[in-house]
């Protein structure tokens, strides 16, 4: 049986990336990403609906996010959905669905232009395809 777990998003960061490290030393970045769409309501008015996504990046991709991304930045993200189980302070089971990013493209730069590729600019694309990441929960 074939299956596919793939997510592609273009949106804006809702907060600066938070960088942590697993016990094995792997960098982990987490942040929220907002995607919006304009929809017509039953009354004929247009409204913007925003969906918030929890994003997690590992290894070098996490380091790049921590160094170059900040609240409000626009990015393209490719990844997969992952749900993890955890317990709250009362011992109740809780579940969080996150997007584990595999590819990140920074859309634009501080002055609003696309980076020109010079050595003082960050790479416009980073992936972690060949970097093993630690699936242990760093939180």
CSV table of N, CA, C and O in Angstrom, one decimal:
chain,number,residue,atom,x,y,z
A,1,UNK,N,0.8,-1.2,0.0
A,1,UNK,CA,0.0,0.0,0.0
A,1,UNK,C,0.9,1.2,0.0
A,1,UNK,O,1.8,1.4,0.8
A,2,UNK,N,0.6,2.2,-0.9
A,2,UNK,CA,1.4,3.4,-1.0
A,2,UNK,C,0.9,4.4,0.0
A,2,UNK,O,-0.3,4.4,0.4
A,3,UNK,N,1.8,5.3,0.5
A,3,UNK,CA,1.3,6.4,1.4
A,3,UNK,C,2.3,7.5,1.2
A,3,UNK,O,3.4,7.4,0.7
A,4,UNK,N,1.8,8.7,1.6
A,4,UNK,CA,2.6,9.9,1.4
A,4,UNK,C,2.3,10.8,2.6
A,4,UNK,O,1.1,11.1,2.9
A,5,UNK,N,3.3,11.3,3.2
A,5,UNK,CA,3.2,12.3,4.3
A,5,UNK,C,4.0,13.5,4.0
A,5,UNK,O,5.2,13.5,4.2
A,6,UNK,N,3.5,14.5,3.3
A,6,UNK,CA,4.2,15.6,2.8
A,6,UNK,C,3.4,16.9,3.0
A,6,UNK,O,2.1,16.9,2.8
A,7,UNK,N,4.0,17.9,3.4
A,7,UNK,CA,3.4,19.2,3.7
A,7,UNK,C,4.2,20.3,3.0
A,7,UNK,O,5.5,20.3,3.2
A,8,UNK,N,3.6,21.2,2.3
A,8,UNK,CA,4.3,22.4,1.7
A,8,UNK,C,3.5,23.6,2.2
A,8,UNK,O,2.3,23.7,2.0
A,9,UNK,N,4.3,24.6,2.7
A,9,UNK,CA,3.6,25.8,3.2
A,9,UNK,C,4.5,27.0,2.8
A,9,UNK,O,5.7,27.0,2.7
A,10,UNK,N,3.8,28.1,2.5
A,10,UNK,CA,4.4,29.4,2.4
A,10,UNK,C,3.7,30.3,3.4
A,10,UNK,O,2.5,30.4,3.4
A,11,UNK,N,4.5,30.9,4.3
A,11,UNK,CA,3.8,31.7,5.3
A,11,UNK,C,4.8,32.6,6.0
A,11,UNK,O,6.0,32.7,5.6
A,12,UNK,N,4.4,33.2,7.1
A,12,UNK,CA,5.2,34.1,7.9
A,12,UNK,C,5.4,33.6,9.3
A,12,UNK,O,4.5,33.1,9.9
A,13,UNK,N,6.6,33.8,9.8
A,13,UNK,CA,6.9,33.3,11.2
A,13,UNK,C,6.1,34.1,12.2
A,13,UNK,O,6.0,35.4,12.1
A,14,UNK,N,5.5,33.4,13.1
A,14,UNK,CA,4.7,34.1,14.2
A,14,UNK,C,5.5,34.5,15.4
A,14,UNK,O,5.1,35.3,16.2
A,15,UNK,N,6.7,33.9,15.5
A,15,UNK,CA,7.7,34.2,16.6
A,15,UNK,C,9.1,33.9,16.1
A,15,UNK,O,9.2,33.1,15.2
A,16,UNK,N,10.1,34.4,16.8
A,16,UNK,CA,11.4,34.0,16.5
A,16,UNK,C,11.6,32.5,16.8
A,16,UNK,O,11.0,32.0,17.8
A,17,UNK,N,12.5,31.9,16.0
A,17,UNK,CA,12.8,30.5,16.3
A,17,UNK,C,13.4,30.3,17.7
A,17,UNK,O,14.2,31.1,18.1
A,18,UNK,N,13.0,29.3,18.4
A,18,UNK,CA,13.6,28.9,19.7
A,18,UNK,C,14.5,27.7,19.4
A,18,UNK,O,14.1,26.7,18.9
A,19,UNK,N,15.8,27.9,19.8
A,19,UNK,CA,16.8,26.9,19.5
A,19,UNK,C,17.1,26.1,20.8
A,19,UNK,O,17.3,26.7,21.9
A,20,UNK,N,17.0,24.8,20.7
A,20,UNK,CA,17.4,23.9,21.8
A,20,UNK,C,18.3,22.8,21.3
A,20,UNK,O,18.5,22.7,20.1
A,21,UNK,N,18.8,22.0,22.2
A,21,UNK,CA,19.7,20.9,21.8
A,21,UNK,C,19.3,19.6,22.4
A,21,UNK,O,18.9,19.6,23.6
A,22,UNK,N,19.3,18.5,21.7
A,22,UNK,CA,19.0,17.2,22.2
A,22,UNK,C,20.2,16.8,23.1
A,22,UNK,O,21.3,17.4,23.0
A,23,UNK,N,20.0,15.7,23.9
A,23,UNK,CA,21.2,15.3,24.7
A,23,UNK,C,22.4,14.9,23.9
A,23,UNK,O,23.5,14.9,24.3
A,24,UNK,N,22.1,14.5,22.6
A,24,UNK,CA,23.2,14.1,21.7
A,24,UNK,C,23.8,15.3,21.0
A,24,UNK,O,24.7,15.1,20.2
A,25,UNK,N,23.3,16.5,21.3
A,25,UNK,CA,23.9,17.7,20.7
A,25,UNK,C,23.3,18.2,19.4
A,25,UNK,O,23.8,19.1,18.8
A,26,UNK,N,22.2,17.6,19.0
A,26,UNK,CA,21.6,18.0,17.7
A,26,UNK,C,20.7,19.2,18.0
A,26,UNK,O,19.9,19.3,18.9
A,27,UNK,N,20.9,20.3,17.1
A,27,UNK,CA,20.1,21.5,17.2
A,27,UNK,C,18.7,21.2,16.8
A,27,UNK,O,18.4,20.5,15.9
A,28,UNK,N,17.8,21.8,17.6
A,28,UNK,CA,16.3,21.7,17.3
A,28,UNK,C,15.8,23.1,17.3
A,28,UNK,O,15.9,23.8,18.3
A,29,UNK,N,15.1,23.6,16.3
A,29,UNK,CA,14.5,24.9,16.2
A,29,UNK,C,13.0,24.7,16.2
A,29,UNK,O,12.5,23.8,15.5
A,30,UNK,N,12.2,25.5,16.9
A,30,UNK,CA,10.8,25.4,16.9
A,30,UNK,C,10.2,26.8,16.8
A,30,UNK,O,10.8,27.8,17.4
A,31,UNK,N,9.2,27.0,16.0
A,31,UNK,CA,8.5,28.3,15.8
A,31,UNK,C,7.2,28.0,15.2
A,31,UNK,O,6.8,26.9,14.7
A,32,UNK,N,6.3,29.1,15.2
A,32,UNK,CA,5.0,29.0,14.6
A,32,UNK,C,5.1,29.7,13.2
A,32,UNK,O,5.8,30.6,13.0
A,33,UNK,N,4.3,29.2,12.3
A,33,UNK,CA,4.2,29.7,11.0
A,33,UNK,C,2.7,30.0,10.7
A,33,UNK,O,1.9,29.1,10.9
A,34,UNK,N,2.4,31.2,10.2
A,34,UNK,CA,1.0,31.5,9.8
A,34,UNK,C,0.8,31.5,8.3
A,34,UNK,O,1.7,32.0,7.6
A,35,UNK,N,-0.2,30.8,7.9
A,35,UNK,CA,-0.6,30.8,6.5
A,35,UNK,C,-2.0,31.4,6.5
A,35,UNK,O,-2.8,31.2,7.4
A,36,UNK,N,-2.3,32.2,5.5
A,36,UNK,CA,-3.6,32.9,5.4
A,36,UNK,C,-4.2,32.7,4.0
A,36,UNK,O,-3.5,32.6,3.0
A,37,UNK,N,-5.6,32.8,4.0
A,37,UNK,CA,-6.3,32.8,2.8
A,37,UNK,C,-7.4,33.7,2.8
A,37,UNK,O,-8.0,34.0,3.9
A,38,UNK,N,-7.8,34.3,1.7
A,38,UNK,CA,-8.9,35.2,1.6
A,38,UNK,C,-10.1,34.5,1.2
A,38,UNK,O,-10.1,33.8,0.1
A,39,UNK,N,-11.2,34.5,2.0
A,39,UNK,CA,-12.4,33.8,1.6
A,39,UNK,C,-13.6,34.7,1.7
A,39,UNK,O,-13.6,35.7,2.5
A,40,UNK,N,-14.6,34.4,0.9
A,40,UNK,CA,-15.8,35.1,0.9
A,40,UNK,C,-16.8,34.5,1.9
A,40,UNK,O,-17.1,33.3,1.8
A,41,UNK,N,-17.4,35.3,2.8
A,41,UNK,CA,-18.3,34.8,3.7
A,41,UNK,C,-19.7,34.7,3.1
A,41,UNK,O,-20.0,35.2,2.0
A,42,UNK,N,-20.7,34.1,3.9
A,42,UNK,CA,-22.0,34.0,3.4
A,42,UNK,C,-22.7,35.3,3.1
A,42,UNK,O,-23.5,35.4,2.2
A,43,UNK,N,-22.2,36.3,3.8
A,43,UNK,CA,-22.8,37.7,3.6
A,43,UNK,C,-22.2,38.4,2.5
A,43,UNK,O,-22.5,39.5,2.2
A,44,UNK,N,-21.2,37.8,1.8
A,44,UNK,CA,-20.6,38.4,0.6
A,44,UNK,C,-19.3,39.2,0.9
A,44,UNK,O,-18.7,39.7,0.0
A,45,UNK,N,-19.0,39.3,2.2
A,45,UNK,CA,-17.8,40.1,2.6
A,45,UNK,C,-16.6,39.2,2.5
A,45,UNK,O,-16.6,38.0,2.7
A,46,UNK,N,-15.4,39.8,2.2
A,46,UNK,CA,-14.2,39.1,2.2
A,46,UNK,C,-13.5,39.1,3.6
A,46,UNK,O,-13.5,40.2,4.2
A,47,UNK,N,-13.0,38.0,4.0
A,47,UNK,CA,-12.2,38.0,5.3
A,47,UNK,C,-11.0,37.1,5.1
A,47,UNK,O,-11.0,36.2,4.2
A,48,UNK,N,-10.0,37.4,5.9
A,48,UNK,CA,-8.8,36.7,5.8
A,48,UNK,C,-8.8,35.7,7.0
A,48,UNK,O,-9.0,36.1,8.2
A,49,UNK,N,-8.6,34.4,6.7
A,49,UNK,CA,-8.5,33.4,7.7
A,49,UNK,C,-7.1,32.9,7.8
A,49,UNK,O,-6.4,32.6,6.8
A,50,UNK,N,-6.6,32.9,9.0
A,50,UNK,CA,-5.2,32.5,9.3
A,50,UNK,C,-5.2,31.2,10.0
A,50,UNK,O,-5.9,30.9,11.0
A,51,UNK,N,-4.3,30.3,9.6
A,51,UNK,CA,-4.1,29.0,10.2
A,51,UNK,C,-2.6,29.0,10.8
A,51,UNK,O,-1.7,29.4,10.1
A,52,UNK,N,-2.5,28.5,12.0
A,52,UNK,CA,-1.2,28.5,12.6
A,52,UNK,C,-0.6,27.1,12.7
A,52,UNK,O,-1.3,26.1,13.0
A,53,UNK,N,0.7,26.9,12.3
A,53,UNK,CA,1.3,25.6,12.2
A,53,UNK,C,2.5,25.6,13.2
A,53,UNK,O,3.3,26.6,13.2
A,54,UNK,N,2.7,24.5,13.9
A,54,UNK,CA,3.9,24.3,14.7
A,54,UNK,C,5.0,23.7,13.9
A,54,UNK,O,4.8,22.6,13.3
A,55,UNK,N,6.2,24.3,13.8
A,55,UNK,CA,7.2,23.9,12.9
A,55,UNK,C,8.4,23.5,13.8
A,55,UNK,O,8.8,24.1,14.8
A,56,UNK,N,9.1,22.3,13.4
A,56,UNK,CA,10.3,21.9,14.1
A,56,UNK,C,11.3,21.5,13.0
A,56,UNK,O,11.0,20.9,12.0
A,57,UNK,N,12.5,22.0,13.2
A,57,UNK,CA,13.6,21.8,12.3
A,57,UNK,C,14.8,21.2,13.1
A,57,UNK,O,15.0,21.5,14.3
A,58,UNK,N,15.6,20.3,12.5
A,58,UNK,CA,16.7,19.7,13.1
A,58,UNK,C,18.0,20.0,12.5
A,58,UNK,O,18.1,20.4,11.3
A,59,UNK,N,19.1,19.8,13.2
A,59,UNK,CA,20.5,19.8,12.8
A,59,UNK,C,20.8,21.2,12.1
A,59,UNK,O,20.5,22.2,12.7
A,60,UNK,N,21.5,21.2,11.0
A,60,UNK,CA,22.0,22.4,10.4
A,60,UNK,C,20.8,23.3,10.0
A,60,UNK,O,20.9,24.5,10.1
A,61,UNK,N,19.7,22.7,9.6
A,61,UNK,CA,18.5,23.5,9.2
A,61,UNK,C,18.0,24.3,10.4
A,61,UNK,O,17.6,25.5,10.3
A,62,UNK,N,18.1,23.7,11.6
A,62,UNK,CA,17.7,24.4,12.8
A,62,UNK,C,18.7,25.6,13.1
A,62,UNK,O,18.2,26.7,13.5
A,63,UNK,N,19.9,25.3,12.9
A,63,UNK,CA,20.9,26.4,13.1
A,63,UNK,C,20.7,27.6,12.2
A,63,UNK,O,20.8,28.7,12.6
A,64,UNK,N,20.5,27.3,10.9
A,64,UNK,CA,20.2,28.3,9.9
A,64,UNK,C,19.0,29.1,10.3
A,64,UNK,O,19.0,30.3,10.3
A,65,UNK,N,17.9,28.4,10.7
A,65,UNK,CA,16.7,29.1,11.2
A,65,UNK,C,17.0,30.1,12.3
A,65,UNK,O,16.5,31.2,12.3
A,66,UNK,N,17.8,29.6,13.3
A,66,UNK,CA,18.1,30.4,14.5
A,66,UNK,C,18.9,31.6,14.1
A,66,UNK,O,18.8,32.7,14.7
A,67,UNK,N,19.8,31.5,13.1
A,67,UNK,CA,20.7,32.5,12.7
A,67,UNK,C,20.0,33.6,11.8
A,67,UNK,O,20.3,34.8,11.9
A,68,UNK,N,19.1,33.2,10.9
A,68,UNK,CA,18.6,34.1,9.9
A,68,UNK,C,17.1,34.4,9.9
A,68,UNK,O,16.7,35.3,9.3
A,69,UNK,N,16.4,33.6,10.7
A,69,UNK,CA,14.9,33.8,10.7
A,69,UNK,C,14.5,34.6,11.9
A,69,UNK,O,15.1,34.5,13.0
A,70,UNK,N,13.4,35.4,11.8
A,70,UNK,CA,12.8,36.1,12.9
A,70,UNK,C,11.3,36.3,12.6
A,70,UNK,O,10.9,36.1,11.5
A,71,UNK,N,10.6,36.7,13.6
A,71,UNK,CA,9.2,37.0,13.5
A,71,UNK,C,8.9,37.8,12.3
A,71,UNK,O,9.5,38.8,12.1
A,72,UNK,N,7.9,37.4,11.6
A,72,UNK,CA,7.4,38.1,10.4
A,72,UNK,C,8.1,37.7,9.1
A,72,UNK,O,7.5,38.0,8.0
A,73,UNK,N,9.2,37.0,9.1
A,73,UNK,CA,9.9,36.6,7.9
A,73,UNK,C,9.0,35.7,7.1
A,73,UNK,O,8.3,34.8,7.7
A,74,UNK,N,9.1,35.8,5.8
A,74,UNK,CA,8.4,34.9,4.9
A,74,UNK,C,9.2,33.7,4.4
A,74,UNK,O,10.4,34.0,4.1
A,75,UNK,N,8.7,32.5,4.5
A,75,UNK,CA,9.4,31.3,4.2
A,75,UNK,C,8.6,30.3,3.4
A,75,UNK,O,7.3,30.3,3.5
A,76,UNK,N,9.2,29.5,2.6
A,76,UNK,CA,8.6,28.3,2.1
A,76,UNK,C,9.2,27.1,2.9
A,76,UNK,O,10.4,27.0,3.2
A,77,UNK,N,8.3,26.2,3.3
A,77,UNK,CA,8.7,25.1,4.1
A,77,UNK,C,8.1,23.8,3.5
A,77,UNK,O,7.0,23.7,3.1
A,78,UNK,N,9.0,22.8,3.4
A,78,UNK,CA,8.6,21.5,2.9
A,78,UNK,C,8.9,20.5,4.1
A,78,UNK,O,9.9,20.6,4.7
A,79,UNK,N,7.9,19.6,4.4
A,79,UNK,CA,8.2,18.7,5.5
A,79,UNK,C,7.1,17.6,5.6
A,79,UNK,O,6.4,17.3,4.6
A,80,UNK,N,7.0,17.1,6.8
A,80,UNK,CA,6.0,16.0,7.0
A,80,UNK,C,5.3,16.2,8.4
A,80,UNK,O,5.9,16.9,9.3
A,81,UNK,N,4.1,15.7,8.5
A,81,UNK,CA,3.4,15.8,9.8
A,81,UNK,C,3.9,14.7,10.8
A,81,UNK,O,4.1,13.6,10.4
A,82,UNK,N,3.9,15.1,12.0
A,82,UNK,CA,4.3,14.2,13.1
A,82,UNK,C,3.5,14.5,14.3
A,82,UNK,O,3.5,15.7,14.7
A,83,UNK,N,2.8,13.6,14.9
A,83,UNK,CA,2.1,13.8,16.2
A,83,UNK,C,2.8,13.1,17.3
A,83,UNK,O,3.3,12.0,17.2
A,84,UNK,N,3.1,13.9,18.4
A,84,UNK,CA,3.8,13.3,19.5
A,84,UNK,C,2.9,13.4,20.7
A,84,UNK,O,2.0,14.3,20.9
A,85,UNK,N,3.0,12.5,21.6
A,85,UNK,CA,2.2,12.4,22.8
A,85,UNK,C,3.1,12.9,24.0
A,85,UNK,O,4.3,12.6,24.1
A,86,UNK,N,2.5,13.6,24.9
A,86,UNK,CA,3.2,14.1,26.1
A,86,UNK,C,2.1,14.2,27.2
A,86,UNK,O,0.9,14.1,27.0
A,87,UNK,N,2.6,14.4,28.4
A,87,UNK,CA,1.7,14.5,29.6
A,87,UNK,C,1.8,15.9,30.2
A,87,UNK,O,2.9,16.4,30.3
A,88,UNK,N,0.6,16.4,30.5
A,88,UNK,CA,0.6,17.7,31.2
A,88,UNK,C,0.9,17.6,32.7
A,88,UNK,O,1.2,16.5,33.2
A,89,UNK,N,0.9,18.7,33.4
A,89,UNK,CA,1.2,18.7,34.8
A,89,UNK,C,0.3,17.8,35.7
A,89,UNK,O,0.7,17.4,36.7
A,90,UNK,N,-0.9,17.6,35.2
A,90,UNK,CA,-1.9,16.8,35.9
A,90,UNK,C,-1.7,15.3,35.5
A,90,UNK,O,-2.5,14.5,36.0
A,91,UNK,N,-0.8,15.0,34.6
A,91,UNK,CA,-0.6,13.6,34.2
A,91,UNK,C,-1.5,13.2,33.1
A,91,UNK,O,-1.5,12.0,32.7
A,92,UNK,N,-2.3,14.1,32.5
A,92,UNK,CA,-3.2,13.7,31.4
A,92,UNK,C,-2.4,13.7,30.1
A,92,UNK,O,-1.5,14.5,29.8
A,93,UNK,N,-2.7,12.7,29.3
A,93,UNK,CA,-2.1,12.6,28.0
A,93,UNK,C,-2.6,13.7,27.1
A,93,UNK,O,-3.7,14.0,27.0
A,94,UNK,N,-1.6,14.3,26.4
A,94,UNK,CA,-1.9,15.4,25.4
A,94,UNK,C,-1.2,15.0,24.1
A,94,UNK,O,-0.2,14.3,24.1
A,95,UNK,N,-1.7,15.6,23.0
A,95,UNK,CA,-1.1,15.3,21.7
A,95,UNK,C,-0.8,16.6,21.0
A,95,UNK,O,-1.6,17.6,21.1
A,96,UNK,N,0.3,16.7,20.3
A,96,UNK,CA,0.7,17.9,19.5
A,96,UNK,C,1.1,17.4,18.1
A,96,UNK,O,1.9,16.5,18.0
A,97,UNK,N,0.5,18.0,17.1
A,97,UNK,CA,0.9,17.7,15.8
A,97,UNK,C,1.8,18.9,15.3
A,97,UNK,O,1.4,20.0,15.4
A,98,UNK,N,2.9,18.5,14.7
A,98,UNK,CA,3.9,19.4,14.3
A,98,UNK,C,4.3,19.1,12.8
A,98,UNK,O,4.1,18.0,12.3
A,99,UNK,N,4.9,20.0,12.2
A,99,UNK,CA,5.5,19.8,10.9
A,99,UNK,C,7.0,19.7,11.0
A,99,UNK,O,7.6,20.7,11.5
A,100,UNK,N,7.6,18.6,10.7
A,100,UNK,CA,9.0,18.4,10.7
A,100,UNK,C,9.6,18.9,9.4
A,100,UNK,O,9.3,18.2,8.4
A,101,UNK,N,10.3,20.0,9.4
A,101,UNK,CA,10.8,20.5,8.1
A,101,UNK,C,12.0,19.8,7.5
A,101,UNK,O,12.9,19.5,8.3
A,102,UNK,N,11.9,19.6,6.2
A,102,UNK,CA,13.0,18.9,5.5
A,102,UNK,C,13.7,20.0,4.6
A,102,UNK,O,14.9,19.8,4.3
A,103,UNK,N,13.0,21.0,4.2
A,103,UNK,CA,13.5,22.0,3.3
A,103,UNK,C,13.0,23.3,3.7
A,103,UNK,O,11.8,23.4,4.0
A,104,UNK,N,13.8,24.3,3.6
A,104,UNK,CA,13.4,25.7,4.0
A,104,UNK,C,14.0,26.7,3.0
A,104,UNK,O,15.2,26.6,2.7
A,105,UNK,N,13.1,27.5,2.4
A,105,UNK,CA,13.6,28.6,1.5
A,105,UNK,C,13.2,29.9,2.2
A,105,UNK,O,12.0,30.1,2.5
A,106,UNK,N,14.2,30.8,2.3
A,106,UNK,CA,13.9,32.1,2.9
A,106,UNK,C,13.4,33.0,1.7
A,106,UNK,O,14.2,33.1,0.7
A,107,UNK,N,12.3,33.6,1.8
A,107,UNK,CA,11.7,34.4,0.7
A,107,UNK,C,12.0,35.8,1.0
A,107,UNK,O,11.3,36.5,1.8
A,108,UNK,N,13.0,36.4,0.4
A,108,UNK,CA,13.4,37.8,0.6
A,108,UNK,C,14.4,37.9,1.6
A,108,UNK,O,14.9,37.0,2.3
A,109,UNK,N,14.8,39.2,1.8
A,109,UNK,CA,15.8,39.5,2.8
A,109,UNK,C,15.4,40.7,3.6
A,109,UNK,O,14.3,41.2,3.4
A,110,UNK,N,16.2,41.2,4.5
A,110,UNK,CA,15.8,42.3,5.4
A,110,UNK,C,15.4,43.6,4.6
A,110,UNK,O,14.4,44.2,5.1
A,111,UNK,N,16.0,43.9,3.5
A,111,UNK,CA,15.6,45.0,2.7
A,111,UNK,C,14.5,44.7,1.7
A,111,UNK,O,14.1,45.6,0.9
A,112,UNK,N,13.9,43.5,1.8
A,112,UNK,CA,12.8,43.2,0.9
A,112,UNK,C,13.2,42.6,-0.5
A,112,UNK,O,12.4,42.3,-1.3
A,113,UNK,N,14.5,42.5,-0.7
A,113,UNK,CA,15.0,42.0,-2.0
A,113,UNK,C,15.4,40.5,-1.8
A,113,UNK,O,15.7,40.1,-0.7
A,114,UNK,N,15.5,39.8,-2.9
A,114,UNK,CA,16.0,38.5,-2.9
A,114,UNK,C,17.5,38.5,-2.8
A,114,UNK,O,18.2,39.3,-3.4
A,115,UNK,N,18.1,37.7,-1.9
A,115,UNK,CA,19.6,37.7,-1.7
A,115,UNK,C,20.3,37.4,-3.1
A,115,UNK,O,19.8,36.6,-3.9
A,116,UNK,N,21.4,38.1,-3.3
A,116,UNK,CA,22.1,38.0,-4.6
A,116,UNK,C,23.1,36.9,-4.7
A,116,UNK,O,23.8,36.8,-5.7
A,117,UNK,N,23.3,36.1,-3.6
A,117,UNK,CA,24.2,35.0,-3.6
A,117,UNK,C,25.6,35.3,-3.3
A,117,UNK,O,26.5,34.5,-3.3
A,118,UNK,N,25.9,36.6,-2.9
A,118,UNK,CA,27.2,36.9,-2.5
A,118,UNK,C,27.6,36.2,-1.2
A,118,UNK,O,26.7,35.8,-0.5
A,119,UNK,N,28.9,36.2,-0.9
A,119,UNK,CA,29.4,35.4,0.2
A,119,UNK,C,28.8,35.9,1.6
A,119,UNK,O,28.8,35.2,2.5
A,120,UNK,N,28.5,37.2,1.7
A,120,UNK,CA,28.0,37.7,3.0
A,120,UNK,C,26.5,37.5,3.1
A,120,UNK,O,25.9,37.9,4.1
A,121,UNK,N,25.8,36.8,2.2
A,121,UNK,CA,24.4,36.6,2.3
A,121,UNK,C,24.2,35.1,2.7
A,121,UNK,O,25.0,34.2,2.3
A,122,UNK,N,23.1,34.8,3.5
A,122,UNK,CA,22.9,33.4,3.8
A,122,UNK,C,22.4,32.7,2.6
A,122,UNK,O,21.9,33.3,1.6
A,123,UNK,N,22.6,31.4,2.6
A,123,UNK,CA,22.0,30.6,1.5
A,123,UNK,C,20.5,30.7,1.4
A,123,UNK,O,19.9,30.8,2.5
A,124,UNK,N,20.0,30.7,0.2
A,124,UNK,CA,18.5,30.9,0.1
A,124,UNK,C,17.8,29.6,0.3
A,124,UNK,O,16.6,29.6,0.4
A,125,UNK,N,18.5,28.5,0.4
A,125,UNK,CA,17.9,27.2,0.6
A,125,UNK,C,18.8,26.3,1.4
A,125,UNK,O,20.0,26.2,1.2
A,126,UNK,N,18.2,25.6,2.4
A,126,UNK,CA,19.0,24.6,3.2
A,126,UNK,C,18.1,23.4,3.3
A,126,UNK,O,16.9,23.5,3.5
A,127,UNK,N,18.7,22.2,3.2
A,127,UNK,CA,18.0,20.9,3.5
A,127,UNK,C,18.8,20.1,4.4
A,127,UNK,O,20.0,20.3,4.6
A,128,UNK,N,18.2,19.1,4.9
A,128,UNK,CA,18.9,18.1,5.8
A,128,UNK,C,18.8,16.7,5.3
A,128,UNK,O,18.9,15.8,6.1
A,129,UNK,N,18.6,16.5,4.0
A,129,UNK,CA,18.4,15.2,3.5
A,129,UNK,C,19.4,14.2,3.9
A,129,UNK,O,19.1,13.0,4.2
A,130,UNK,N,20.7,14.5,4.0
A,130,UNK,CA,21.8,13.6,4.3
A,130,UNK,C,22.2,13.7,5.8
A,130,UNK,O,23.2,13.1,6.2
A,131,UNK,N,21.5,14.5,6.6
A,131,UNK,CA,21.9,14.7,8.0
A,131,UNK,C,21.0,13.9,8.8
A,131,UNK,O,19.8,14.2,8.9
A,132,UNK,N,21.5,12.9,9.5
A,132,UNK,CA,20.6,12.1,10.4
A,132,UNK,C,20.1,13.0,11.6
A,132,UNK,O,20.9,13.8,12.1
A,133,UNK,N,18.9,12.9,12.0
A,133,UNK,CA,18.4,13.7,13.1
A,133,UNK,C,17.9,12.8,14.2
A,133,UNK,O,17.5,11.7,13.9
A,134,UNK,N,18.0,13.3,15.4
A,134,UNK,CA,17.6,12.5,16.6
A,134,UNK,C,16.2,12.7,16.8
A,134,UNK,O,15.7,13.8,17.0
A,135,UNK,N,15.4,11.6,16.8
A,135,UNK,CA,13.9,11.7,17.0
A,135,UNK,C,13.5,11.8,18.5
A,135,UNK,O,12.4,11.8,18.8
A,136,UNK,N,14.5,11.8,19.4
A,136,UNK,CA,14.1,11.9,20.8
A,136,UNK,C,13.6,13.3,21.0
A,136,UNK,O,13.9,14.3,20.4
A,137,UNK,N,12.7,13.4,21.9
A,137,UNK,CA,12.0,14.7,22.2
A,137,UNK,C,12.9,15.6,23.0
A,137,UNK,O,13.2,15.3,24.2
A,138,UNK,N,13.3,16.7,22.5
A,138,UNK,CA,14.2,17.6,23.2
A,138,UNK,C,13.5,18.5,24.2
A,138,UNK,O,14.1,19.3,24.8
A,139,UNK,N,12.2,18.4,24.2
A,139,UNK,CA,11.4,19.4,25.1
A,139,UNK,C,11.1,18.7,26.4
A,139,UNK,O,10.5,18.1,26.9
